[in-house]
């Protein structure tokens, strides 16, 4: 913990829809946790950045350059959900932000909070952090429409140069997976696993079918661990019976379909997952569904020296301004942010207080609805109850 008094600058984007409601709630909780765990020595200075509808209404731009520059300069930001402009020039503001800042790891910690309704018998067995590659694979967006001129040229090239026939009524997509992007994502997962004393990192892939993309992702992962982490890595199948395992992390891999079974049947055997984009996308939501869904799913998009923390859910516009939305996912994203910048104790205090709040029966409407209870509190009151337990 830092010893002298100081100010911590945190840029934030309130976001659209329920964004402003949950942002105020999250800010009060984050401030309380930091104050409490640093004896009021570190105070947050919030810096409001523009993006989304608010920005468009004021500046005419959905994602101003000044916002990107500030996030890059400060190195962190926390944001609420942003509307995807319909019919605008930008496909998704979130994707644009990730691309411009090269936030190549999507990080999604998934654990259960006692009292949150779940569709599985033992949701407490889930405590997994998913690292998903954010820039390649299907996120590269390389695809061509059936019947287009490009498809005609590609089909011709595939037939004449590679001897591959693609039927005329096909759309066509490309799935690039590179050594550089795979290794930097897996490196981030390994560093996180080691720093957080996690027991394993599992590479999730479909390498049995796609050897040179998905299979290569796995091979590059093992190569990276041998080159950069050999002194702290135990390799499954090779180091069985090793005795000096203290402080080391197990590296293994699983084929994606098997992994999907195992997150349901044996989630407690897994700790950190590293996956290419599409596998990671499905896995993160499948894991979140087991512990109460998107209302409790925090996330971060992290690059080298810059990280943006945000809830997984969207703007839920029908609840905007009604003091009814569940702010848990943004609050937990705030805890991730504090952990990321070295305030682990503050982060843990938020998680504990949030769990106690729910256990004590203070839940927002979405949760009350699921457990068949008529008793619920609004967004602000829920945050106040968490603050009271920090
Ligand atoms: P959504 O906003 O996540 O909402 C779907 C439904 O889930 C909502 O109608 C809502 O109620 C429930 N919900 C989500 N978050 C909630 C919360 N915190 N508290 C209570 N209930 C919550 O998904 P969407 O309708 O597909 O997307 C709406 C907009 O958000 C779109 O413009 C989309 O592009 C954008 N979006 C942004 C992000 C982001 O900024 N990262 C992510 C996803 C979507 P019910 O269950 O009662 O229906």
XYZ file of C-alpha atoms in Angstrom, residues 28-37 331 345-346 348-354 356-357 383-390:
30
model
C -19.266 5.566 -4.432
C -18.283 1.939 -3.784
C -14.824 2.278 -5.368
C -14.090 5.447 -3.404
C -15.253 3.891 -0.135
C -13.068 0.809 -0.643
C -9.999 2.862 -1.463
C -10.545 5.254 1.422
C -11.043 2.426 3.885
C -8.076 0.318 2.832
C -18.744 -2.305 -9.330
C -6.964 -5.151 -0.615
C -9.494 -2.548 -1.775
C -11.129 -7.806 -2.130
C -13.044 -5.522 0.235
C -15.505 -4.682 -2.552
C -16.049 -8.339 -3.439
C -16.607 -9.274 0.201
C -18.974 -6.371 0.878
C -20.983 -7.116 -2.257
C -22.434 -9.743 2.319
C -24.959 -7.283 0.916
C -24.542 0.716 -3.552
C -25.067 2.383 -0.162
C -25.552 -1.043 1.461
C -22.289 -2.253 -0.079
C -20.491 0.871 1.153
C -21.896 0.236 4.646
C -20.280 -3.233 4.638
C -16.839 -2.187 3.392
